[in-house]
GROMACS .gro file of C-alpha atoms in nm:
model
  430
    1UNK     CA    1 -12.470  10.720 -11.824
    2UNK     CA    2 -12.171  10.910 -11.970
    3UNK     CA    3 -12.365  10.971 -12.288
    4UNK     CA    4 -12.660  11.111 -12.101
    5UNK     CA    5 -12.405  11.358 -11.904
    6UNK     CA    6 -12.269  11.452 -12.248
    7UNK     CA    7 -12.575  11.527 -12.386
    8UNK     CA    8 -12.705  11.708 -12.079
    9UNK     CA    9 -12.390  11.921 -12.032
   10UNK     CA   10 -12.475  12.159 -12.296
   11UNK     CA   11 -12.739  12.306 -12.053
   12UNK     CA   12 -12.456  12.446 -11.854
   13UNK     CA   13 -12.346  12.667 -12.151
   14UNK     CA   14 -12.695  12.798 -12.253
   15UNK     CA   15 -12.591  13.165 -12.138
   16UNK     CA   16 -12.314  13.143 -12.385
   17UNK     CA   17 -12.563  13.030 -12.685
   18UNK     CA   18 -12.647  13.317 -12.933
   19UNK     CA   19 -13.021  13.205 -12.976
   20UNK     CA   20 -13.299  13.094 -12.776
   21UNK     CA   21 -13.356  12.836 -13.026
   22UNK     CA   22 -13.022  12.672 -12.935
   23UNK     CA   23 -13.111  12.687 -12.595
   24UNK     CA   24 -13.452  12.529 -12.603
   25UNK     CA   25 -13.297  12.233 -12.830
   26UNK     CA   26 -13.039  12.173 -12.566
   27UNK     CA   27 -13.300  12.137 -12.283
   28UNK     CA   28 -13.507  11.924 -12.506
   29UNK     CA   29 -13.224  11.689 -12.573
   30UNK     CA   30 -13.157  11.668 -12.194
   31UNK     CA   31 -13.491  11.582 -12.119
   32UNK     CA   32 -13.520  11.314 -12.406
   33UNK     CA   33 -13.185  11.161 -12.311
   34UNK     CA   34 -13.283  11.107 -11.954
   35UNK     CA   35 -13.661  11.009 -12.052
   36UNK     CA   36 -13.804  11.259 -11.791
   37UNK     CA   37 -14.148  11.237 -11.967
   38UNK     CA   38 -14.326  10.915 -11.877
   39UNK     CA   39 -14.668  10.757 -11.910
   40UNK     CA   40 -14.704  10.609 -11.571
   41UNK     CA   41 -14.569  10.574 -11.231
   42UNK     CA   42 -14.223  10.543 -11.185
   43UNK     CA   43 -13.924  10.550 -10.948
   44UNK     CA   44 -14.106  10.347 -10.700
   45UNK     CA   45 -13.933  10.301 -10.363
   46UNK     CA   46 -14.018  10.157 -10.008
   47UNK     CA   47 -13.976  10.336  -9.642
   48UNK     CA   48 -14.067  10.201  -9.309
   49UNK     CA   49 -14.267  10.385  -9.103
   50UNK     CA   50 -14.188  10.206  -8.769
   51UNK     CA   51 -14.486   9.990  -8.773
   52UNK     CA   52 -14.462   9.606  -8.840
   53UNK     CA   53 -14.815   9.593  -8.987
   54UNK     CA   54 -14.749   9.894  -9.256
   55UNK     CA   55 -14.515   9.987  -9.530
   56UNK     CA   56 -14.485  10.339  -9.711
   57UNK     CA   57 -14.475  10.347 -10.101
   58UNK     CA   58 -14.344  10.652 -10.280
   59UNK     CA   59 -14.326  10.715 -10.631
   60UNK     CA   60 -14.311  10.992 -10.898
   61UNK     CA   61 -14.619  11.039 -11.197
   62UNK     CA   62 -14.550  11.282 -11.461
   63UNK     CA   63 -14.937  11.332 -11.510
   64UNK     CA   64 -15.029  11.619 -11.268
   65UNK     CA   65 -15.405  11.487 -11.266
   66UNK     CA   66 -15.300  11.122 -11.183
   67UNK     CA   67 -15.463  10.973 -10.877
   68UNK     CA   68 -15.264  10.802 -10.597
   69UNK     CA   69 -15.334  10.416 -10.540
   70UNK     CA   70 -15.155  10.108 -10.455
   71UNK     CA   71 -15.311   9.770 -10.497
   72UNK     CA   72 -15.136   9.477 -10.318
   73UNK     CA   73 -15.184   9.124 -10.227
   74UNK     CA   74 -15.009   8.811 -10.099
   75UNK     CA   75 -14.990   8.643 -10.465
   76UNK     CA   76 -14.853   8.789 -10.770
   77UNK     CA   77 -15.121   8.940 -11.006
   78UNK     CA   78 -15.412   8.897 -10.706
   79UNK     CA   79 -15.458   9.232 -10.540
   80UNK     CA   80 -15.729   9.212 -10.291
   81UNK     CA   81 -15.648   9.543 -10.111
   82UNK     CA   82 -15.621   9.898 -10.263
   83UNK     CA   83 -15.517  10.216 -10.071
   84UNK     CA   84 -15.539  10.580 -10.165
   85UNK     CA   85 -15.261  10.800 -10.087
   86UNK     CA   86 -15.142  11.177 -10.105
   87UNK     CA   87 -14.931  11.371 -10.369
   88UNK     CA   88 -14.751  11.694 -10.385
   89UNK     CA   89 -14.533  11.889 -10.616
   90UNK     CA   90 -14.181  11.994 -10.592
   91UNK     CA   91 -14.151  12.353 -10.647
   92UNK     CA   92 -13.872  12.353 -10.879
   93UNK     CA   93 -13.780  12.483 -11.237
   94UNK     CA   94 -13.880  12.288 -11.529
   95UNK     CA   95 -13.948  11.964 -11.330
   96UNK     CA   96 -14.338  11.886 -11.359
   97UNK     CA   97 -14.380  11.592 -11.199
   98UNK     CA   98 -14.568  11.491 -10.861
   99UNK     CA   99 -14.443  11.267 -10.588
  100UNK     CA  100 -14.709  11.029 -10.457
  101UNK     CA  101 -14.711  10.860 -10.101
  102UNK     CA  102 -14.950  10.585  -9.982
  103UNK     CA  103 -14.937  10.354  -9.679
  104UNK     CA  104 -15.003   9.998  -9.720
  105UNK     CA  105 -15.212   9.861  -9.407
  106UNK     CA  106 -15.291   9.556  -9.234
  107UNK     CA  107 -14.977   9.372  -9.324
  108UNK     CA  108 -14.889   9.021  -9.174
  109UNK     CA  109 -14.518   9.055  -9.041
  110UNK     CA  110 -14.289   8.829  -9.235
  111UNK     CA  111 -14.529   8.760  -9.522
  112UNK     CA  112 -14.436   8.857  -9.903
  113UNK     CA  113 -14.649   9.110 -10.066
  114UNK     CA  114 -14.689   9.185 -10.419
  115UNK     CA  115 -14.793   9.546 -10.518
  116UNK     CA  116 -14.819   9.788 -10.822
  117UNK     CA  117 -14.851  10.174 -10.783
  118UNK     CA  118 -15.082  10.359 -11.011
  119UNK     CA  119 -15.364  10.603 -11.086
  120UNK     CA  120 -15.637  10.354 -11.168
  121UNK     CA  121 -15.564  10.325 -11.529
  122UNK     CA  122 -15.191  10.309 -11.574
  123UNK     CA  123 -14.992  10.079 -11.319
  124UNK     CA  124 -14.613  10.054 -11.237
  125UNK     CA  125 -14.470   9.715 -11.299
  126UNK     CA  126 -14.515   9.474 -10.996
  127UNK     CA  127 -14.302   9.459 -10.724
  128UNK     CA  128 -14.292   9.258 -10.411
  129UNK     CA  129 -14.128   9.313 -10.063
  130UNK     CA  130 -14.147   9.106  -9.720
  131UNK     CA  131 -14.314   9.279  -9.455
  132UNK     CA  132 -14.093   9.343  -9.144
  133UNK     CA  133 -14.110   9.155  -8.835
  134UNK     CA  134 -13.928   9.172  -8.518
  135UNK     CA  135 -13.754   8.847  -8.554
  136UNK     CA  136 -13.374   8.806  -8.571
  137UNK     CA  137 -13.142   8.787  -8.762
  138UNK     CA  138 -13.188   9.099  -8.930
  139UNK     CA  139 -12.946   9.206  -9.230
  140UNK     CA  140 -12.893   9.546  -9.363
  141UNK     CA  141 -12.711   9.678  -9.660
  142UNK     CA  142 -12.503   9.988  -9.577
  143UNK     CA  143 -12.330  10.227  -9.815
  144UNK     CA  144 -12.295  10.593  -9.916
  145UNK     CA  145 -12.190  10.817 -10.207
  146UNK     CA  146 -12.387  10.619 -10.491
  147UNK     CA  147 -12.434  10.789 -10.824
  148UNK     CA  148 -12.600  10.782 -11.148
  149UNK     CA  149 -12.254  10.795 -11.322
  150UNK     CA  150 -12.018  10.509 -11.219
  151UNK     CA  151 -12.279  10.318 -11.030
  152UNK     CA  152 -12.027  10.053 -10.946
  153UNK     CA  153 -12.248   9.850 -10.697
  154UNK     CA  154 -12.578   9.870 -10.876
  155UNK     CA  155 -12.581   9.519 -11.030
  156UNK     CA  156 -12.480   9.355 -10.731
  157UNK     CA  157 -12.714   9.547 -10.501
  158UNK     CA  158 -13.003   9.450 -10.748
  159UNK     CA  159 -12.860   9.083 -10.713
  160UNK     CA  160 -12.860   9.106 -10.350
  161UNK     CA  161 -13.201   9.217 -10.317
  162UNK     CA  162 -13.351   8.992 -10.555
  163UNK     CA  163 -13.217   8.701 -10.358
  164UNK     CA  164 -13.383   8.865 -10.045
  165UNK     CA  165 -13.014   8.916  -9.887
  166UNK     CA  166 -13.139   9.265  -9.712
  167UNK     CA  167 -13.409   9.344  -9.479
  168UNK     CA  168 -13.344   9.681  -9.502
  169UNK     CA  169 -13.103   9.936  -9.680
  170UNK     CA  170 -12.920  10.233  -9.493
  171UNK     CA  171 -12.798  10.473  -9.744
  172UNK     CA  172 -12.568  10.724  -9.566
  173UNK     CA  173 -12.608  11.023  -9.802
  174UNK     CA  174 -12.490  11.145 -10.136
  175UNK     CA  175 -12.763  11.010 -10.378
  176UNK     CA  176 -12.748  11.004 -10.766
  177UNK     CA  177 -12.468  11.284 -10.759
  178UNK     CA  178 -12.691  11.489 -10.791
  179UNK     CA  179 -13.058  11.451 -10.772
  180UNK     CA  180 -13.078  11.818 -10.849
  181UNK     CA  181 -12.861  11.809 -11.153
  182UNK     CA  182 -13.001  11.892 -11.499
  183UNK     CA  183 -13.323  12.012 -11.354
  184UNK     CA  184 -13.397  11.699 -11.191
  185UNK     CA  185 -13.354  11.447 -11.455
  186UNK     CA  186 -13.009  11.274 -11.301
  187UNK     CA  187 -13.232  11.224 -10.968
  188UNK     CA  188 -13.512  11.079 -11.192
  189UNK     CA  189 -13.290  10.855 -11.392
  190UNK     CA  190 -13.110  10.728 -11.076
  191UNK     CA  191 -13.427  10.623 -10.894
  192UNK     CA  192 -13.548  10.452 -11.203
  193UNK     CA  193 -13.229  10.249 -11.223
  194UNK     CA  194 -13.244  10.189 -10.830
  195UNK     CA  195 -13.634  10.059 -10.853
  196UNK     CA  196 -13.526   9.688 -10.850
  197UNK     CA  197 -13.350   9.747 -10.511
  198UNK     CA  198 -13.552  10.054 -10.356
  199UNK     CA  199 -13.908   9.884 -10.430
  200UNK     CA  200 -13.807   9.574 -10.284
  201UNK     CA  201 -13.684   9.665  -9.937
  202UNK     CA  202 -13.731   9.963  -9.735
  203UNK     CA  203 -13.471  10.217  -9.839
  204UNK     CA  204 -13.384  10.431  -9.538
  205UNK     CA  205 -13.157  10.745  -9.619
  206UNK     CA  206 -12.978  11.045  -9.471
  207UNK     CA  207 -12.889  11.374  -9.649
  208UNK     CA  208 -12.528  11.418  -9.764
  209UNK     CA  209 -12.370  11.756  -9.890
  210UNK     CA  210 -12.465  11.668 -10.249
  211UNK     CA  211 -12.830  11.674 -10.127
  212UNK     CA  212 -12.817  12.062 -10.009
  213UNK     CA  213 -12.942  12.198 -10.353
  214UNK     CA  214 -13.257  12.419 -10.317
  215UNK     CA  215 -13.267  12.367  -9.929
  216UNK     CA  216 -13.251  11.973  -9.955
  217UNK     CA  217 -13.600  11.988 -10.144
  218UNK     CA  218 -13.509  11.699 -10.372
  219UNK     CA  219 -13.428  11.491 -10.087
  220UNK     CA  220 -13.698  11.589  -9.839
  221UNK     CA  221 -13.974  11.549 -10.123
  222UNK     CA  222 -13.852  11.229 -10.301
  223UNK     CA  223 -13.794  11.045  -9.981
  224UNK     CA  224 -14.109  11.168  -9.815
  225UNK     CA  225 -14.231  10.823  -9.735
  226UNK     CA  226 -13.995  10.870  -9.449
  227UNK     CA  227 -14.235  11.048  -9.221
  228UNK     CA  228 -14.059  11.147  -8.883
  229UNK     CA  229 -14.395  11.080  -8.702
  230UNK     CA  230 -14.435  10.936  -8.353
  231UNK     CA  231 -14.312  10.600  -8.475
  232UNK     CA  232 -14.014  10.757  -8.633
  233UNK     CA  233 -13.840  10.938  -8.343
  234UNK     CA  234 -14.107  11.207  -8.351
  235UNK     CA  235 -13.868  11.433  -8.541
  236UNK     CA  236 -14.124  11.582  -8.781
  237UNK     CA  237 -13.872  11.571  -9.065
  238UNK     CA  238 -13.686  11.326  -9.261
  239UNK     CA  239 -13.382  11.500  -9.226
  240UNK     CA  240 -13.327  11.329  -8.902
  241UNK     CA  241 -13.526  11.063  -8.756
  242UNK     CA  242 -13.491  10.703  -8.558
  243UNK     CA  243 -13.683  10.396  -8.545
  244UNK     CA  244 -13.698  10.091  -8.337
  245UNK     CA  245 -13.648   9.759  -8.532
  246UNK     CA  246 -13.630   9.423  -8.350
  247UNK     CA  247 -13.374   9.482  -8.096
  248UNK     CA  248 -13.218   9.785  -8.233
  249UNK     CA  249 -13.266  10.162  -8.191
  250UNK     CA  250 -13.157  10.323  -8.533
  251UNK     CA  251 -13.090  10.696  -8.560
  252UNK     CA  252 -13.039  10.885  -8.894
  253UNK     CA  253 -12.873  11.206  -8.851
  254UNK     CA  254 -12.782  11.496  -9.068
  255UNK     CA  255 -12.417  11.615  -9.063
  256UNK     CA  256 -12.538  11.889  -9.316
  257UNK     CA  257 -12.744  12.079  -9.026
  258UNK     CA  258 -12.594  12.195  -8.709
  259UNK     CA  259 -12.572  11.977  -8.416
  260UNK     CA  260 -12.458  12.250  -8.177
  261UNK     CA  261 -12.663  12.293  -7.862
  262UNK     CA  262 -13.002  12.452  -7.879
  263UNK     CA  263 -13.039  12.366  -8.247
  264UNK     CA  264 -13.338  12.204  -8.335
  265UNK     CA  265 -13.153  11.875  -8.452
  266UNK     CA  266 -12.938  11.866  -8.135
  267UNK     CA  267 -13.237  11.922  -7.888
  268UNK     CA  268 -13.434  11.642  -8.077
  269UNK     CA  269 -13.121  11.394  -8.082
  270UNK     CA  270 -13.030  11.457  -7.726
  271UNK     CA  271 -13.394  11.355  -7.629
  272UNK     CA  272 -13.398  11.076  -7.871
  273UNK     CA  273 -13.050  10.912  -7.749
  274UNK     CA  274 -13.160  10.967  -7.379
  275UNK     CA  275 -13.484  10.777  -7.451
  276UNK     CA  276 -13.278  10.488  -7.635
  277UNK     CA  277 -13.060  10.478  -7.334
  278UNK     CA  278 -13.342  10.430  -7.096
  279UNK     CA  279 -13.475  10.148  -7.303
  280UNK     CA  280 -13.163   9.969  -7.347
  281UNK     CA  281 -13.289   9.644  -7.199
  282UNK     CA  282 -13.548   9.617  -7.492
  283UNK     CA  283 -13.317   9.762  -7.753
  284UNK     CA  284 -12.954   9.687  -7.660
  285UNK     CA  285 -12.806   9.790  -8.003
  286UNK     CA  286 -12.770  10.169  -8.069
  287UNK     CA  287 -12.684  10.232  -8.397
  288UNK     CA  288 -12.620  10.591  -8.563
  289UNK     CA  289 -12.573  10.678  -8.923
  290UNK     CA  290 -12.496  11.022  -9.096
  291UNK     CA  291 -12.303  11.141  -9.414
  292UNK     CA  292 -11.979  11.276  -9.272
  293UNK     CA  293 -11.730  11.099  -9.055
  294UNK     CA  294 -11.556  11.267  -8.756
  295UNK     CA  295 -11.243  11.063  -8.826
  296UNK     CA  296 -11.082  10.947  -9.142
  297UNK     CA  297 -10.726  10.889  -9.268
  298UNK     CA  298 -10.755  10.995  -9.665
  299UNK     CA  299 -10.501  11.250  -9.755
  300UNK     CA  300 -10.358  11.292 -10.097
  301UNK     CA  301 -10.651  11.445 -10.297
  302UNK     CA  302 -10.712  11.806 -10.205
  303UNK     CA  303 -11.084  11.733 -10.103
  304UNK     CA  304 -11.036  11.437  -9.921
  305UNK     CA  305 -10.732  11.582  -9.737
  306UNK     CA  306 -10.928  11.881  -9.628
  307UNK     CA  307 -11.230  11.654  -9.517
  308UNK     CA  308 -11.010  11.453  -9.287
  309UNK     CA  309 -10.753  11.737  -9.173
  310UNK     CA  310 -11.022  12.008  -9.105
  311UNK     CA  311 -11.378  11.920  -9.153
  312UNK     CA  312 -11.364  11.565  -8.959
  313UNK     CA  313 -11.177  11.725  -8.655
  314UNK     CA  314 -11.428  12.017  -8.642
  315UNK     CA  315 -11.748  11.768  -8.654
  316UNK     CA  316 -11.548  11.551  -8.403
  317UNK     CA  317 -11.558  11.822  -8.128
  318UNK     CA  318 -11.950  11.834  -8.153
  319UNK     CA  319 -12.057  11.471  -8.251
  320UNK     CA  320 -11.797  11.258  -8.065
  321UNK     CA  321 -11.931  11.358  -7.706
  322UNK     CA  322 -12.293  11.302  -7.824
  323UNK     CA  323 -12.223  10.978  -7.932
  324UNK     CA  324 -11.980  10.877  -7.638
  325UNK     CA  325 -12.212  10.993  -7.383
  326UNK     CA  326 -12.536  10.787  -7.533
  327UNK     CA  327 -12.308  10.478  -7.561
  328UNK     CA  328 -12.358  10.426  -7.909
  329UNK     CA  329 -12.218  10.103  -8.059
  330UNK     CA  330 -12.153  10.191  -8.428
  331UNK     CA  331 -12.161  10.510  -8.628
  332UNK     CA  332 -12.182  10.466  -9.011
  333UNK     CA  333 -12.076  10.730  -9.257
  334UNK     CA  334 -11.987  10.791  -9.610
  335UNK     CA  335 -11.861  11.114  -9.755
  336UNK     CA  336 -11.520  10.959  -9.836
  337UNK     CA  337 -11.494  10.768 -10.141
  338UNK     CA  338 -11.309  10.471 -10.012
  339UNK     CA  339 -11.367  10.223  -9.712
  340UNK     CA  340 -11.221  10.272  -9.354
  341UNK     CA  341 -11.290  10.087  -9.029
  342UNK     CA  342 -11.177  10.229  -8.716
  343UNK     CA  343 -11.094  10.087  -8.354
  344UNK     CA  344 -11.318  10.227  -8.090
  345UNK     CA  345 -11.153  10.574  -8.053
  346UNK     CA  346 -11.207  10.881  -7.847
  347UNK     CA  347 -11.056  11.220  -7.842
  348UNK     CA  348 -10.785  11.089  -8.102
  349UNK     CA  349 -10.661  10.821  -7.884
  350UNK     CA  350 -10.747  10.407  -7.961
  351UNK     CA  351 -10.972  10.294  -7.661
  352UNK     CA  352 -10.928   9.941  -7.749
  353UNK     CA  353 -10.809   9.702  -8.045
  354UNK     CA  354 -11.131   9.461  -8.051
  355UNK     CA  355 -11.496   9.502  -8.051
  356UNK     CA  356 -11.603   9.314  -7.719
  357UNK     CA  357 -11.770   9.547  -7.486
  358UNK     CA  358 -11.675   9.857  -7.677
  359UNK     CA  359 -11.618  10.153  -7.442
  360UNK     CA  360 -11.655  10.416  -7.737
  361UNK     CA  361 -11.846  10.402  -8.067
  362UNK     CA  362 -11.695  10.194  -8.349
  363UNK     CA  363 -11.678  10.402  -8.664
  364UNK     CA  364 -11.726  10.245  -9.022
  365UNK     CA  365 -11.690  10.472  -9.325
  366UNK     CA  366 -11.833  10.299  -9.636
  367UNK     CA  367 -11.852  10.573  -9.916
  368UNK     CA  368 -11.736  10.377 -10.208
  369UNK     CA  369 -12.058  10.244 -10.366
  370UNK     CA  370 -11.966  10.454 -10.684
  371UNK     CA  371 -11.997  10.779 -10.816
  372UNK     CA  372 -11.856  11.011 -11.073
  373UNK     CA  373 -11.604  11.159 -10.840
  374UNK     CA  374 -11.435  10.796 -10.842
  375UNK     CA  375 -11.210  10.700 -10.523
  376UNK     CA  376 -11.005  10.837 -10.296
  377UNK     CA  377 -10.658  10.712 -10.241
  378UNK     CA  378 -10.354  10.743 -10.010
  379UNK     CA  379 -10.387  10.709  -9.635
  380UNK     CA  380 -10.233  10.883  -9.325
  381UNK     CA  381 -10.118  10.617  -9.080
  382UNK     CA  382 -10.326  10.647  -8.758
  383UNK     CA  383 -10.337  10.416  -8.486
  384UNK     CA  384 -10.700  10.416  -8.435
  385UNK     CA  385 -10.756  10.306  -8.822
  386UNK     CA  386 -10.796   9.926  -8.817
  387UNK     CA  387 -10.836   9.894  -9.191
  388UNK     CA  388 -10.894  10.081  -9.505
  389UNK     CA  389 -10.919  10.029  -9.894
  390UNK     CA  390 -10.976  10.242 -10.224
  391UNK     CA  391 -11.216   9.980 -10.345
  392UNK     CA  392 -11.556  10.006 -10.501
  393UNK     CA  393 -11.828   9.808 -10.258
  394UNK     CA  394 -12.056   9.830 -10.013
  395UNK     CA  395 -12.142   9.670  -9.679
  396UNK     CA  396 -12.362   9.397  -9.480
  397UNK     CA  397 -12.469   9.462  -9.130
  398UNK     CA  398 -12.610   9.137  -8.977
  399UNK     CA  399 -12.751   9.146  -8.634
  400UNK     CA  400 -12.797   8.792  -8.475
  401UNK     CA  401 -12.928   8.836  -8.128
  402UNK     CA  402 -12.869   9.085  -7.821
  403UNK     CA  403 -12.495   9.008  -7.801
  404UNK     CA  404 -12.361   8.960  -8.148
  405UNK     CA  405 -12.343   9.148  -8.465
  406UNK     CA  406 -12.141   9.086  -8.779
  407UNK     CA  407 -11.996   9.343  -9.017
  408UNK     CA  408 -11.842   9.279  -9.394
  409UNK     CA  409 -11.722   9.499  -9.650
  410UNK     CA  410 -11.776   9.336  -9.998
  411UNK     CA  411 -11.578   9.445 -10.291
  412UNK     CA  412 -11.732   9.511 -10.639
  413UNK     CA  413 -11.403   9.414 -10.827
  414UNK     CA  414 -11.352   9.099 -10.675
  415UNK     CA  415 -11.661   8.986 -10.531
  416UNK     CA  416 -11.470   8.897 -10.215
  417UNK     CA  417 -11.533   9.016  -9.858
  418UNK     CA  418 -11.255   9.266  -9.797
  419UNK     CA  419 -11.304   9.340  -9.422
  420UNK     CA  420 -11.519   9.205  -9.143
  421UNK     CA  421 -11.539   9.205  -8.772
  422UNK     CA  422 -11.758   9.075  -8.499
  423UNK     CA  423 -11.905   9.325  -8.208
  424UNK     CA  424 -11.996   9.126  -7.872
  425UNK     CA  425 -12.179   9.234  -7.579
  426UNK     CA  426 -12.094   9.039  -7.259
  427UNK     CA  427 -12.215   9.303  -7.025
  428UNK     CA  428 -12.393   9.620  -7.006
  429UNK     CA  429 -12.186   9.936  -7.113
  430UNK     CA  430 -12.136  10.155  -6.800
   0.00000   0.00000   0.00000
């Protein structure tokens, strides 16, 4: 990856070059280095649409005349169903591909399906996934700030996925670092590398600050398999949405868009969380994830110090009352390139030092999957900070039943679980 970045870095200096020939050569070198031009479907990834008998497949094809087809079946190489989907163009400079979406229908929950995306002539490699089912336990991979360069967690995530250790992945923002870079070539390369993970398990995302280029176009278009329709919170967008899975109501928010009262996201979020609490008997776990944390303890690096000393308290004034009122159980975030677990906290004060019948949301910051900005170090001592580590890794969330869930953070360096906790419900939260 470092070699690719070096090859492409000259694009940033095009305006200093003396001839257009040099500029054209440099752009060509970047495109060749990242392998932008492909002969068939690539960057295949899954998303769930809230229905157990369906799964969404999204991919990129650089042939603008290619059809949108997925063939699938219950045995490898034996595809007894084919669906046709839709495609759309990202209106970006130089990037010439098209994004394709299709919905697999009539799936049997819990069964493994094999599939290929293609155009009728050229097909992707074969992938497989298990159709989701409302059966417990359910295991999530959770992490953020995962880039094309220094992708420390990539191999382990590929292995975890191959071993069917995840039912779903929640990527809490900052994807590829950055999908927009080098005219989208970095996003292409990252999504190719991520294929063994994202094409095998629903890959649910939220936007981070590194997705804001071109009005979040790379995010909204590349992850268009997340629909925001009536089964996904009826938000009408993939920038914020929600879904019910087993005994959980899971909400993805955008900390990059306003959450002030009367804004579009806030109106939707208030209504969605109100619905969730009215249905708490059916969905007792309420989980929210967004990119930025409203509490954090990093202090040494200038960027991290500003994030925790200025940005987090500002977000806290808006987000904390929303989460508290809705009786959210856990809020997952990234943004800080480190790991930190908080005790249930409110208004800067520790509410309790356990996770039994939490009276305020637990906050978990897992932003150390690996990116070009490396790790954040040094910590301020806060009573509400239960554990922190400057260590590359990712998290596993396992929901066992209506009363017990388990969280663990795994180290890429040592392969060990560096932190864990149980959350327990013995009564309804008042």
